[in-house]
């Protein structure tokens, strides 16, 4: 079974530029998550999708961050314009949406490391 | 805001020794999970313990949960160099929501 795929793996941009990250979840996983992990900290949930609908985006800085999952499979996360404090690893995770807590375990991709100069 | 706080922030031990990491949290939980993150990689799920469980084992891992103290511990026995990683606890607050809140992690180094 293929895992969660993310691209690019690394991105370096200057502040005020825009950037986009892509995620392909595990086949059949209805729930998709985007996390931000700043160096030395744990991941922080940015947005959670159930199929193509948003479940939780309470911690997404909506003035500059946007995300979509139009067909309920792949997802993109965009930052426009980027700030220095956006330098972080952006992790995508997916999970099943039904069953026990064990069946709804989140599986993470390798992440995209973003550096904003 | 961080729900879980791991202790210690960093731990260095010799190969073969046991490693214990602790996690404290603030509010009631549905379950608590432990994840491992190797340098430069994504997180890997290790073990889940439900709020009505007190102890759980998986291979060399032992997790305990004390809901009265709002704390959990992860014990790795007979440590190996490959166990070198950061370990995070994550709390699942609401049944069915699948929303995890991660702590800041413990950086574990196993010295050969």
XYZ file of N, CA and C in Angstrom:
687
model
N 0.860 -1.201 0.000
C 0.000 0.000 0.000
C 0.884 1.235 0.000
N 0.650 2.127 -0.972
C 1.438 3.341 -1.045
C 1.069 4.261 0.107
N 2.085 5.013 0.572
C 1.844 5.938 1.668
C 1.369 7.284 1.174
N 1.349 8.249 2.066
C 0.968 9.610 1.719
C 2.127 10.257 0.955
N 1.804 10.804 -0.202
C 2.832 11.440 -1.028
C 2.719 12.949 -0.929
N 3.870 13.614 -0.861
C 3.891 15.075 -0.815
C 4.973 15.584 -1.766
N 4.707 16.742 -2.334
C 5.723 17.412 -3.143
C 5.507 18.918 -3.100
N 6.577 19.710 -3.281
C 7.970 19.248 -3.327
C 8.453 18.851 -1.933
N 9.634 18.308 -1.831
C 10.196 17.978 -0.529
C 10.838 19.190 0.125
N 11.372 20.060 -0.689
C 12.029 21.270 -0.184
C 11.639 22.457 -1.069
N 11.543 23.629 -0.423
C 11.230 24.838 -1.173
C 11.851 26.022 -0.465
N 12.549 26.833 -1.231
C 13.121 28.062 -0.692
C 12.534 29.224 -1.485
N 11.935 30.184 -0.787
C 11.350 31.349 -1.446
C 11.714 32.595 -0.654
N 11.483 33.739 -1.283
C 11.676 34.998 -0.578
C 10.337 35.450 -0.007
N 10.417 36.241 1.057
C 9.180 36.727 1.675
C 8.371 37.504 0.644
N 7.092 37.421 0.832
C 6.083 38.036 -0.032
C 5.816 37.228 -1.317
N 6.617 36.197 -1.578
C 6.303 35.324 -2.709
C 5.211 34.335 -2.311
N 4.698 33.631 -3.292
C 3.685 32.617 -3.028
C 4.285 31.232 -3.237
N 3.662 30.239 -2.601
C 4.144 28.863 -2.706
C 2.963 27.922 -2.562
N 3.055 26.758 -3.173
C 1.983 25.766 -3.079
C 2.573 24.396 -2.817
N 1.875 23.646 -1.980
C 2.285 22.289 -1.647
C 1.180 21.331 -2.081
N 1.592 20.133 -2.469
C 0.630 19.135 -2.951
C 0.687 17.889 -2.091
N -0.466 17.260 -1.905
C -0.550 16.036 -1.112
C -1.488 15.042 -1.788
N -1.037 13.806 -1.861
C -1.884 12.707 -2.336
C -2.035 11.706 -1.206
N -3.217 11.550 -0.645
C -3.387 10.676 0.526
C -3.387 9.205 0.151
N -3.447 8.363 1.163
C -3.573 6.929 0.951
C -4.932 6.657 0.311
N -4.935 5.779 -0.668
C -6.168 5.478 -1.391
C -7.271 5.022 -0.441
N -8.428 5.642 -0.560
C -9.565 5.262 0.262
C -9.707 6.050 1.551
N -8.709 6.854 1.876
C -8.794 7.662 3.100
C -9.613 8.916 2.832
N -10.714 9.042 3.550
C -11.606 10.175 3.316
C -11.145 11.437 4.038
N -10.381 11.273 5.107
C -9.977 12.427 5.907
C -8.536 12.809 5.603
N -8.327 14.088 5.384
C -7.001 14.597 5.051
C -6.701 15.798 5.933
N -5.452 15.864 6.400
C -5.025 16.910 7.316
C -3.772 17.605 6.776
N -3.678 18.892 7.048
C -2.437 19.644 6.859
C -1.977 20.158 8.219
N -0.689 19.907 8.505
C -0.081 20.379 9.744
C 1.098 21.287 9.420
N 1.373 22.201 10.333
C 2.585 23.019 10.275
C 3.462 22.625 11.460
N 4.726 22.316 11.184
C 5.643 21.965 12.272
C 6.846 22.901 12.231
N 6.881 23.814 13.174
C 8.008 24.719 13.304
C 9.131 23.993 14.034
N 10.355 24.307 13.682
C 11.521 23.625 14.241
C 11.482 23.597 15.759
N 11.614 22.401 16.321
C 11.643 22.246 17.765
C 10.276 22.125 18.414
N 9.214 22.146 17.594
C 7.865 22.049 18.131
C 7.134 20.843 17.555
N 6.001 20.529 18.147
C 5.159 19.484 17.587
C 4.298 20.024 16.464
N 3.743 19.146 15.655
C 2.876 19.590 14.559
C 1.633 20.290 15.083
N 1.210 21.312 14.347
C -0.010 22.038 14.669
C -0.968 21.900 13.507
N -2.192 21.471 13.797
C -3.182 21.276 12.740
C -3.571 22.612 12.120
N -3.495 22.671 10.787
C -3.943 23.858 10.062
C -5.371 23.674 9.549
N -5.627 22.535 8.918
C -6.936 22.304 8.322
C -7.187 20.809 8.202
N -8.451 20.436 8.346
C -8.886 19.042 8.238
C -10.028 18.964 7.244
N -9.900 18.057 6.276
C -10.944 17.816 5.280
C -11.592 16.458 5.521
N -12.880 16.387 5.252
C -13.586 15.119 5.171
C -14.125 15.080 3.743
N -13.582 14.160 2.938
C -13.840 14.185 1.498
C -13.451 15.571 0.966
N -14.342 16.311 0.334
C -13.946 17.619 -0.179
C -14.466 18.774 0.674
N -14.975 18.455 1.867
C -15.479 19.491 2.757
C -14.537 19.766 3.909
N -14.508 21.006 4.368
C -13.654 21.413 5.486
C -14.340 21.084 6.806
N -13.628 20.333 7.667
C -14.141 19.984 8.989
C -13.683 21.001 10.028
N -12.408 21.398 9.931
C -11.825 22.309 10.918
C -10.726 23.125 10.252
N -10.866 24.412 10.239
C -9.796 25.298 9.757
C -9.585 26.436 10.740
N -9.848 26.171 12.010
C -9.805 27.218 13.027
C -8.401 27.791 13.235
N -7.359 27.030 12.917
C -5.999 27.518 13.124
C -5.299 27.865 11.820
N -6.047 27.969 10.759
C -5.478 28.354 9.470
C -5.479 29.874 9.349
N -4.324 30.487 9.139
C -4.275 31.956 8.954
C -4.877 32.317 7.603
N -6.146 32.578 7.587
C -6.874 32.659 6.328
C -6.529 33.892 5.498
N -5.832 34.857 6.111
C -5.448 36.027 5.315
C -4.340 35.685 4.328
N -3.622 34.573 4.578
C -2.522 34.246 3.674
C -2.494 32.776 3.257
N -3.143 31.922 4.027
C -3.145 30.496 3.739
C -4.490 30.088 3.137
N -4.431 29.187 2.153
C -5.647 28.596 1.616
C -5.376 27.136 1.277
N -6.429 26.344 1.306
C -6.284 24.930 0.981
C -7.542 24.458 0.288
N -7.369 23.477 -0.570
C -8.520 22.916 -1.247
C -8.324 21.425 -1.490
N -9.452 20.765 -1.637
C -9.451 19.332 -1.932
C -10.679 19.103 -2.823
N -10.577 19.610 -4.030
C -11.740 19.752 -4.888
C -12.449 18.442 -5.198
N -11.722 17.386 -5.475
C -12.346 16.121 -5.864
C -12.315 15.106 -4.739
N -11.981 15.564 -3.546
C -11.986 14.668 -2.403
C -10.833 13.704 -2.349
N -9.788 13.956 -3.155
C -8.617 13.065 -3.127
C -7.382 13.917 -2.826
N -6.716 14.408 -3.899
C -5.535 15.253 -3.717
C -5.903 16.572 -3.061
N -4.889 17.182 -2.459
C -5.110 18.483 -1.834
C -3.919 19.384 -2.087
N -4.164 20.681 -2.133
C -3.087 21.661 -2.218
C -3.232 22.666 -1.089
N -2.111 23.096 -0.578
C -2.037 24.135 0.442
C -1.213 25.276 -0.141
N -1.733 26.478 -0.066
C -1.051 27.627 -0.648
C -0.804 28.692 0.406
N 0.329 29.369 0.244
C 0.656 30.502 1.099
C 0.929 31.690 0.182
N 0.205 32.781 0.410
C 0.377 33.967 -0.424
C -0.100 35.203 0.317
N 0.774 36.124 0.662
C 2.231 36.108 0.510
C 2.898 35.455 1.713
N 4.052 34.871 1.494
C 4.760 34.201 2.579
C 5.473 35.208 3.476
N 5.555 34.845 4.750
C 6.300 35.628 5.733
C 7.441 34.777 6.276
N 8.404 35.447 6.897
C 9.557 34.728 7.447
C 9.116 33.645 8.431
N 8.079 33.955 9.239
C 7.641 33.005 10.266
C 6.919 31.785 9.703
N 6.711 31.759 8.389
C 6.100 30.579 7.761
C 7.119 29.479 7.512
N 8.391 29.757 7.751
C 9.420 28.730 7.599
C 9.112 27.580 8.552
N 8.918 26.402 7.989
C 8.479 25.255 8.766
C 8.432 24.040 7.850
N 8.103 22.904 8.445
C 7.786 21.712 7.666
C 6.266 21.591 7.610
N 5.745 21.394 6.410
C 4.307 21.239 6.232
C 4.021 19.770 5.972
N 3.282 19.194 6.891
C 2.993 17.765 6.867
C 1.554 17.529 6.435
N 1.384 16.545 5.596
C 0.052 16.097 5.197
C -0.175 14.719 5.822
N -1.360 14.472 6.284
C -1.711 13.169 6.846
C -3.095 12.771 6.334
N -3.360 11.477 6.345
C -4.692 11.008 5.964
C -5.117 9.878 6.877
N -6.405 9.661 6.940
C -6.933 8.584 7.775
C -8.271 8.127 7.232
N -8.682 6.945 7.672
C -10.032 6.498 7.384
C -10.985 7.325 8.239
N -12.216 7.362 7.838
C -13.169 8.202 8.557
C -14.185 7.400 9.354
N -14.139 6.094 9.216
C -15.127 5.277 9.922
C -14.436 4.218 10.769
N -15.137 3.740 11.782
C -14.619 2.646 12.580
C -14.046 3.105 13.901
N -13.270 2.225 14.498
C -12.693 2.502 15.809
C -11.595 3.557 15.714
N -11.177 4.033 16.870
C -10.083 5.002 16.905
C -8.828 4.420 16.279
N -8.600 3.115 16.502
C -7.419 2.476 15.918
C -7.493 2.470 14.395
N -8.682 2.260 13.853
C -8.823 2.244 12.399
C -8.663 3.645 11.812
N -8.857 4.664 12.624
C -8.755 6.041 12.139
C -7.398 6.654 12.447
N -6.391 5.817 12.611
C -5.017 6.286 12.809
C -4.596 7.177 11.651
N -3.877 8.265 11.981
C -3.386 9.168 10.945
C -2.034 8.682 10.421
N -1.905 8.687 9.107
C -0.655 8.329 8.431
C -0.091 9.581 7.795
N 1.184 9.842 8.063
C 1.811 11.085 7.635
C 2.697 10.893 6.418
N 2.733 11.922 5.595
C 3.688 11.983 4.514
C 5.035 12.490 5.008
N 6.042 12.555 4.118
C 7.390 12.961 4.529
C 7.516 14.448 4.796
N 6.551 15.237 4.343
C 6.567 16.668 4.604
C 7.288 17.471 3.537
N 6.962 18.764 3.503
C 7.660 19.726 2.656
C 8.334 20.734 3.568
N 9.649 20.840 3.416
C 10.402 21.789 4.244
C 10.471 23.125 3.520
N 9.874 24.159 4.112
C 9.829 25.492 3.508
C 10.749 26.435 4.253
N 11.579 27.134 3.489
C 12.426 28.180 4.052
C 12.077 29.496 3.369
N 11.684 30.475 4.164
C 11.337 31.798 3.635
C 12.456 32.764 4.010
N 13.073 33.368 2.991
C 14.210 34.273 3.220
C 13.792 35.734 3.132
N -2.648 26.105 20.659
C -1.977 25.904 21.929
C -1.632 24.427 22.069
N -0.536 24.140 22.759
C -0.110 22.786 22.961
C -0.933 22.173 24.080
N -1.451 20.991 23.861
C -2.209 20.290 24.890
C -1.284 19.440 25.718
N -0.390 18.704 25.029
C 0.515 17.810 25.727
C 1.887 18.434 25.908
N 2.483 18.149 27.039
C 3.840 18.606 27.303
C 4.680 17.395 27.643
N 5.742 17.167 26.847
C 6.595 16.023 27.104
C 7.737 16.377 28.042
N 8.174 15.385 28.752
C 9.273 15.551 29.698
C 10.083 14.256 29.707
N 11.404 14.282 29.565
C 12.210 15.488 29.357
C 12.144 15.977 27.917
N 12.697 17.141 27.645
C 12.760 17.640 26.279
C 13.795 16.873 25.475
N 14.844 16.408 26.170
C 15.884 15.636 25.509
C 16.375 14.557 26.455
N 16.725 13.403 25.892
C 17.159 12.258 26.682
C 18.234 11.530 25.899
N 19.357 11.235 26.556
C 20.453 10.526 25.922
C 20.830 9.337 26.791
N 20.790 8.130 26.219
C 21.092 6.925 26.981
C 21.970 5.997 26.157
N 22.485 4.961 26.811
C 23.308 3.975 26.125
C 22.428 2.896 25.517
N 22.879 2.364 24.416
C 22.161 1.273 23.761
C 21.966 0.125 24.744
N 20.761 -0.419 24.727
C 20.440 -1.509 25.637
C 19.701 -1.058 26.885
N 19.835 0.221 27.224
C 19.120 0.745 28.391
C 17.662 1.005 28.033
N 16.861 1.230 29.066
C 15.451 1.583 28.858
C 15.293 3.101 28.825
N 14.360 3.564 28.024
C 14.079 5.001 27.919
C 12.640 5.257 28.326
N 12.455 6.226 29.193
C 11.103 6.592 29.628
C 10.841 8.058 29.325
N 9.727 8.301 28.660
C 9.301 9.661 28.343
C 7.909 9.889 28.926
N 7.662 11.085 29.379
C 6.394 11.406 30.011
C 5.654 12.490 29.250
N 4.340 12.451 29.378
C 3.489 13.429 28.708
C 2.398 13.851 29.677
N 2.208 15.143 29.816
C 1.095 15.638 30.623
C 0.180 16.454 29.726
N -1.105 16.423 30.046
C -2.069 17.154 29.232
C -3.058 17.866 30.135
N -3.895 18.714 29.535
C -4.671 19.634 30.362
C -6.153 19.301 30.452
N -6.742 18.782 29.373
C -8.191 18.575 29.372
C -8.518 17.097 29.180
N -9.775 16.760 29.351
C -10.200 15.375 29.174
C -9.947 14.911 27.754
N -9.646 13.633 27.628
C -9.294 13.089 26.322
C -10.149 11.877 25.973
N -10.223 11.603 24.678
C -10.840 10.376 24.172
C -9.791 9.262 24.126
N -8.634 9.606 23.603
C -7.501 8.688 23.625
C -6.205 9.481 23.531
N -5.095 8.806 23.758
C -3.777 9.436 23.669
C -2.910 8.553 22.780
N -2.148 9.181 21.921
C -1.335 8.442 20.967
C 0.116 8.891 21.062
N 1.017 7.994 20.748
C 2.444 8.312 20.668
C 2.916 8.114 19.229
N 3.719 9.087 18.787
C 4.283 9.068 17.443
C 5.799 9.205 17.538
N 6.478 8.673 16.539
C 7.928 8.821 16.413
C 8.230 9.581 15.129
N 9.252 10.446 15.191
C 9.665 11.194 14.013
C 11.179 11.116 13.902
N 11.636 10.438 12.857
C 13.057 10.417 12.572
C 13.435 11.712 11.858
N 14.702 12.066 11.971
C 15.170 13.339 11.455
C 14.800 13.509 9.987
N 14.104 14.599 9.681
C 13.777 14.907 8.292
C 12.669 14.080 7.694
N 11.924 13.372 8.515
C 10.874 12.512 7.967
C 9.540 12.806 8.640
N 8.500 12.184 8.111
C 7.170 12.343 8.688
C 7.022 11.544 9.964
N 5.877 11.664 10.582
C 5.605 10.984 11.839
C 5.074 9.572 11.587
N 5.449 8.670 12.481
C 4.983 7.290 12.424
C 4.224 6.975 13.697
N 3.023 6.462 13.531
C 2.190 6.117 14.678
C 2.758 4.897 15.388
N 2.891 5.004 16.721
C 3.437 3.897 17.506
C 2.352 3.126 18.238
N 1.526 3.838 18.973
C 0.579 3.149 19.840
C -0.519 4.115 20.259
N -1.711 3.584 20.467
C -2.862 4.357 20.923
C -3.375 3.728 22.202
N -3.677 4.556 23.193
C -4.276 4.062 24.430
C -5.564 4.850 24.669
N -6.625 4.138 24.919
C -7.921 4.769 25.138
C -8.020 5.327 26.558
N -8.947 6.221 26.765
C -9.071 6.863 28.073
C -9.484 5.889 29.167
N -10.081 4.753 28.803
C -10.486 3.773 29.814
C -9.458 2.649 30.002
N -8.301 2.801 29.367
C -7.221 1.834 29.529
C -6.130 2.417 30.407
N -5.414 1.558 31.087
C -4.356 2.031 31.987
C -2.970 1.685 31.480
N -2.865 0.612 30.712
C -1.562 0.185 30.217
C -1.760 -0.572 28.912
N -0.745 -0.401 28.031
C -0.797 -1.099 26.766
C 0.621 -1.421 26.307
N 0.780 -2.569 25.654
C 2.093 -2.997 25.208
C 2.074 -3.208 23.700
N 3.228 -2.937 23.081
C 3.413 -3.261 21.674
C 4.902 -3.496 21.452
N 5.292 -4.753 21.332
C 6.709 -5.071 21.174
C 7.519 -4.571 22.354
N 8.512 -3.718 22.082
C 9.345 -3.170 23.150
C 8.759 -1.896 23.755
N 7.570 -1.540 23.369
C 6.934 -0.327 23.869
C 5.910 -0.656 24.952
N 5.911 0.173 25.989
C 4.884 0.065 27.028
C 4.381 1.471 27.308
N 3.076 1.642 27.219
C 2.455 2.940 27.471
C 1.529 2.817 28.662
N 1.581 3.799 29.538
C 0.638 3.880 30.649
C -0.130 5.181 30.546
N -1.314 5.177 31.126
C -2.165 6.359 31.129
C -2.799 6.498 32.499
N -2.671 7.666 33.086
C -3.294 7.974 34.365
C -4.187 9.194 34.150
N -5.466 8.958 33.950
C -6.367 10.069 33.641
C -6.605 10.968 34.841
N -6.415 10.437 36.048
C -6.605 11.281 37.241
C -5.495 12.322 37.342
N -4.306 11.960 36.875
C -3.175 12.891 36.887
C -2.983 13.554 35.524
N -3.793 13.168 34.549
C -3.672 13.682 33.191
C -2.239 13.511 32.686
N -1.771 12.275 32.751
C -0.396 12.018 32.323
C -0.282 10.642 31.693
N 0.742 10.499 30.857
C 1.039 9.243 30.195
C 2.547 9.073 30.142
N 2.986 7.828 30.065
C 4.413 7.582 29.893
C 4.625 6.551 28.797
N 5.732 6.705 28.098
C 6.151 5.763 27.064
C 7.486 5.171 27.490
N 7.529 3.863 27.601
C 8.756 3.161 27.955
C 9.216 2.357 26.755
N 10.466 2.560 26.372
C 11.085 1.757 25.322
C 12.135 0.888 26.005
N 11.975 -0.404 25.939
C 12.918 -1.297 26.603
C 14.009 -1.736 25.631
N 15.175 -2.076 26.195
C 16.300 -2.587 25.400
C 16.531 -1.721 24.169
N 16.818 -0.451 24.388
C 16.901 0.517 23.292
C 17.976 0.145 22.266
N 17.715 0.582 21.037
C 18.628 0.345 19.912
C 18.973 1.681 19.265
N 20.059 1.702 18.516
C 20.459 2.937 17.837
C 19.341 3.457 16.930
N 18.585 2.541 16.344
C 17.508 2.923 15.438
C 16.351 3.604 16.153
N 16.327 3.547 17.484
C 15.270 4.231 18.243
C 15.544 5.729 18.363
N 16.724 6.166 17.951
C 17.051 7.586 17.983
C 16.058 8.358 17.114
N 15.322 9.276 17.747
C 14.240 9.996 17.058
C 13.614 10.963 18.048
N 12.643 11.734 17.570
C 11.810 12.543 18.457
C 10.498 11.812 18.667
N 10.010 11.851 19.888
C 8.775 11.156 20.250
C 7.754 12.177 20.727
N 6.558 12.087 20.164
C 5.500 13.040 20.467
C 4.287 12.311 21.026
N 3.680 12.896 22.038
C 2.363 12.431 22.431
C 1.325 13.335 21.780
N 0.190 12.769 21.482
C -0.888 13.521 20.846
C -2.193 13.101 21.488
N -2.984 14.084 21.851
C -4.251 13.790 22.490
C -5.397 13.993 21.511
N -6.318 13.060 21.547
C -7.528 13.099 20.729
C -8.645 13.500 21.682
N -9.133 14.723 21.524
C -9.985 15.296 22.559
C -11.444 14.875 22.448
N -11.925 14.752 21.249
C -13.358 14.558 21.050
C -13.601 13.275 20.279
N -14.412 12.401 20.818
C -14.689 11.126 20.171
C -15.272 11.350 18.790
N -14.648 10.739 17.814
C -15.135 10.812 16.439
C -14.570 11.942 15.626
N -13.919 12.922 16.280
C -13.457 14.091 15.534
C -12.098 13.876 14.891
N -11.324 12.908 15.409
C -9.991 12.613 14.876
C -9.097 13.837 14.862
N -9.253 14.722 15.793
C -8.443 15.928 15.844
C -7.376 15.760 16.915
N -6.109 15.665 16.496
C -5.004 15.443 17.418
C -4.331 16.757 17.783
N -3.958 16.879 19.048
C -3.163 18.019 19.519
C -1.844 17.454 20.025
N -0.751 17.873 19.414
C 0.563 17.330 19.702
C 1.293 18.139 20.755
N 2.132 17.439 21.525
C 3.051 18.102 22.423
C 4.307 18.516 21.668
N 5.292 19.020 22.412
C 6.507 19.531 21.779
C 7.554 18.458 21.550
N 7.365 17.295 22.139
C 8.239 16.170 21.841
C 9.421 16.008 22.770
N 9.930 14.775 22.794
C 11.166 14.432 23.498
C 12.166 13.939 22.463
N 13.347 14.538 22.463
C 14.400 14.120 21.539
C 15.218 13.036 22.218
N 15.140 11.811 21.692
C 15.829 10.658 22.278
C 17.052 10.316 21.434
N 18.200 10.209 22.097
C 19.433 9.803 21.428
C 19.950 8.539 22.089
N 20.169 7.507 21.287
C 20.719 6.244 21.773
C 22.179 6.177 21.350
N 23.050 6.121 22.323
C 24.488 6.077 22.048
C 24.987 4.643 21.964
N 25.742 4.321 20.917
C 26.211 2.933 20.763
C 27.279 2.557 21.791
